[in-house]
Coordinates of C-alpha atoms in Angstrom, one line a residue:
M266 CA 0.0 0.0 0.0
G267 CA 1.4 3.4 -0.9
C268 CA 1.3 6.4 1.4
R269 CA 2.2 10.1 1.4
N270 CA 4.4 11.2 4.3
Y271 CA 4.6 14.7 5.8
F272 CA 7.2 16.0 8.2
V273 CA 5.7 18.7 10.5
S274 CA 8.1 21.1 12.1
N275 CA 8.3 24.7 13.1
S276 CA 10.8 26.2 10.6
D277 CA 10.1 29.9 11.3
D278 CA 13.7 30.3 12.4
K279 CA 15.0 28.6 9.3
P280 CA 14.5 30.9 6.3
F281 CA 14.7 29.3 2.8
F282 CA 13.7 25.8 4.2
D283 CA 10.7 23.9 2.9
Y284 CA 9.6 20.4 4.2
E285 CA 7.9 18.5 1.3
P286 CA 5.9 15.3 1.5
S287 CA 7.5 12.2 0.0
N288 CA 6.1 8.8 -1.0
G289 CA 6.4 5.7 1.2
F290 CA 4.8 2.3 1.4
S291 CA 3.5 -0.3 3.9
I292 CA 3.4 -4.0 3.4
G293 CA 1.9 -6.4 6.0
I294 CA 0.2 -9.7 6.5
P295 CA -3.2 -9.5 8.2
I296 CA -4.0 -12.0 11.0
R297 CA -7.6 -12.1 12.1
Y298 CA -9.5 -13.9 14.8
S299 CA -13.2 -14.0 14.2
F300 CA -16.2 -14.5 16.4
P301 CA -18.7 -16.2 14.0
K302 CA -21.7 -15.9 16.4
L303 CA -21.4 -12.1 16.7
S304 CA -22.3 -10.9 13.2
W305 CA -21.7 -7.2 14.1
F306 CA -18.2 -7.9 15.5
G307 CA -15.7 -8.6 12.7
G308 CA -13.1 -9.8 15.2
I309 CA -9.6 -8.8 16.4
Q310 CA -7.0 -8.1 13.7
A311 CA -3.3 -7.6 13.8
I312 CA -1.1 -6.7 10.8
P313 CA 2.7 -7.1 11.3
S314 CA 4.0 -4.5 8.8
Y315 CA 7.2 -3.1 7.2
V316 CA 6.7 0.6 6.7
Q317 CA 8.7 3.3 4.9
K318 CA 8.1 6.9 6.1
N319 CA 10.0 9.4 4.0
Y320 CA 10.3 13.2 3.7
R321 CA 12.3 15.8 1.8
M322 CA 13.8 19.1 3.0
Q323 CA 14.2 21.4 0.0
R324 CA 16.0 24.7 0.3
T325 CA 14.5 27.7 -1.5
G326 CA 15.6 30.9 -3.1
F327 CA 19.3 31.3 -3.7
Y328 CA 19.8 27.8 -2.0
E329 CA 17.4 25.9 -4.3
P330 CA 19.9 23.3 -5.5
I331 CA 20.4 22.1 -1.9
Y332 CA 18.1 19.3 -0.6
Q333 CA 18.0 16.3 1.7
Q334 CA 15.8 13.2 1.2
T335 CA 15.3 11.2 4.4
D336 CA 14.0 7.6 4.1
N337 CA 13.1 5.8 7.3
S338 CA 12.1 2.1 7.8
Y339 CA 9.9 0.8 10.6
M340 CA 8.4 -2.4 11.8
E341 CA 4.9 -1.8 13.1
L342 CA 2.2 -3.9 14.7
P343 CA -1.3 -2.4 14.5
V344 CA -3.9 -4.3 16.6
M345 CA -7.6 -3.4 16.2
A346 CA -11.1 -4.4 16.9
Q347 CA -13.4 -4.5 13.8
F348 CA -17.1 -3.7 13.9
R349 CA -19.3 -4.5 10.9
F350 CA -22.6 -3.5 9.6
G351 CA -24.4 -4.8 6.5
G352 CA -24.8 -8.4 5.6
N353 CA -25.8 -11.1 3.1
I354 CA -26.0 -10.2 -0.6
G355 CA -26.4 -13.8 -1.8
K356 CA -26.4 -17.3 -0.4
T357 CA -22.7 -17.3 0.4
Q358 CA -21.7 -13.7 -0.3
T359 CA -21.6 -10.8 2.2
L360 CA -20.9 -7.1 2.0
H361 CA -20.1 -5.2 5.1
G362 CA -19.1 -1.7 6.0
I363 CA -16.4 -1.8 8.7
L364 CA -15.1 0.4 11.4
N365 CA -11.6 -0.4 12.9
V366 CA -10.5 1.0 16.3
G367 CA -7.3 0.1 18.1
G368 CA -3.6 1.0 18.5
Y369 CA -0.2 0.3 17.2
G370 CA 3.4 0.0 18.3
G371 CA 6.4 0.6 16.0
Y372 CA 10.2 0.4 16.0
W373 CA 12.5 2.5 13.8
L374 CA 14.8 0.0 12.1
A375 CA 17.0 2.2 9.9
G376 CA 17.3 5.5 8.1
N377 CA 19.1 6.8 5.1
V378 CA 19.9 10.4 4.1
K379 CA 20.9 11.6 0.7
G380 CA 21.1 15.0 -0.9
R381 CA 23.2 17.9 -2.0
T382 CA 24.9 20.6 -0.1
L383 CA 27.4 23.4 -0.7
S384 CA 31.0 22.2 -1.0
P385 CA 33.1 23.3 2.0
M386 CA 36.1 23.9 -0.4
D387 CA 34.3 25.8 -3.1
P388 CA 31.1 27.8 -2.3
N389 CA 30.2 27.9 -6.0
D390 CA 30.1 24.1 -6.2
Y391 CA 27.8 21.4 -4.6
Q392 CA 28.7 18.1 -3.0
S393 CA 26.3 15.1 -3.0
Y394 CA 26.0 12.6 -0.2
D395 CA 24.2 9.3 0.4
E396 CA 24.7 7.6 3.8
P397 CA 22.9 5.6 6.5
Y398 CA 21.4 7.6 9.4
S399 CA 23.4 7.4 12.6
F400 CA 21.1 7.0 15.6
S401 CA 21.7 9.0 18.7
D402 CA 20.6 7.7 22.1
K403 CA 20.1 11.3 23.3
K404 CA 17.8 12.6 20.5
D405 CA 16.2 9.7 18.7
N406 CA 13.3 7.8 20.1
R407 CA 13.2 4.6 18.1
F408 CA 9.9 3.4 19.6
E409 CA 6.5 4.9 18.7
F410 CA 3.0 4.1 20.0
G411 CA -0.4 5.5 19.0
G412 CA -4.1 5.0 18.3
L413 CA -5.7 4.2 15.0
A414 CA -9.2 4.4 13.5
G415 CA -10.4 3.5 10.1
I416 CA -13.4 2.7 7.8
G417 CA -13.9 0.5 4.8
L418 CA -15.8 -2.1 2.9
Q419 CA -15.4 -5.9 3.2
Y420 CA -16.6 -8.4 0.6
M421 CA -16.7 -12.1 1.3
P422 CA -17.4 -14.2 -1.8
N423 CA -17.6 -17.3 0.4
K424 CA -16.7 -18.2 4.0
K425 CA -13.0 -18.7 3.2
Y426 CA -11.9 -15.5 1.5
V427 CA -12.2 -11.8 2.4
I428 CA -11.5 -8.8 0.1
S429 CA -11.4 -5.5 1.8
I430 CA -10.6 -1.9 1.1
E431 CA -9.8 0.3 4.1
G432 CA -8.6 3.8 5.0
R433 CA -6.9 4.2 8.4
Y434 CA -5.5 7.1 10.3

């Protein structure tokens, strides 16, 4: 699944800086435990996932050729309860609207920074770089936790398979 990532920061004290969104992705394997006797409760679902959260810092004005692209990799585990409404549309087929509510935990695995900056030897030239991010125990919190909510549609052509489309925040 593709996603658009935004870095939010107060850059009032940094003239000629622009933080731009960048593309990332998420890939995971859903694991679901259902309660068949409760038609309104879709069950408990966990999705162990690998996630890329990226952003770009672009300089503006005279400094426009200077930028930094930051790519971050995470392992995340969202766990949610799923509530359903709707029902049968055929003998074996069902269509449900779904509401997901839960939380997640994540761990920052790795980061990479690449970009272009002014050369220290020649202020009329630029120097490119591409290197792994070095973690600092003092400033980097590698764990993150939060809540999540989402809505979607779930189609079951039979009792064995589920096709769903969801949006989560």
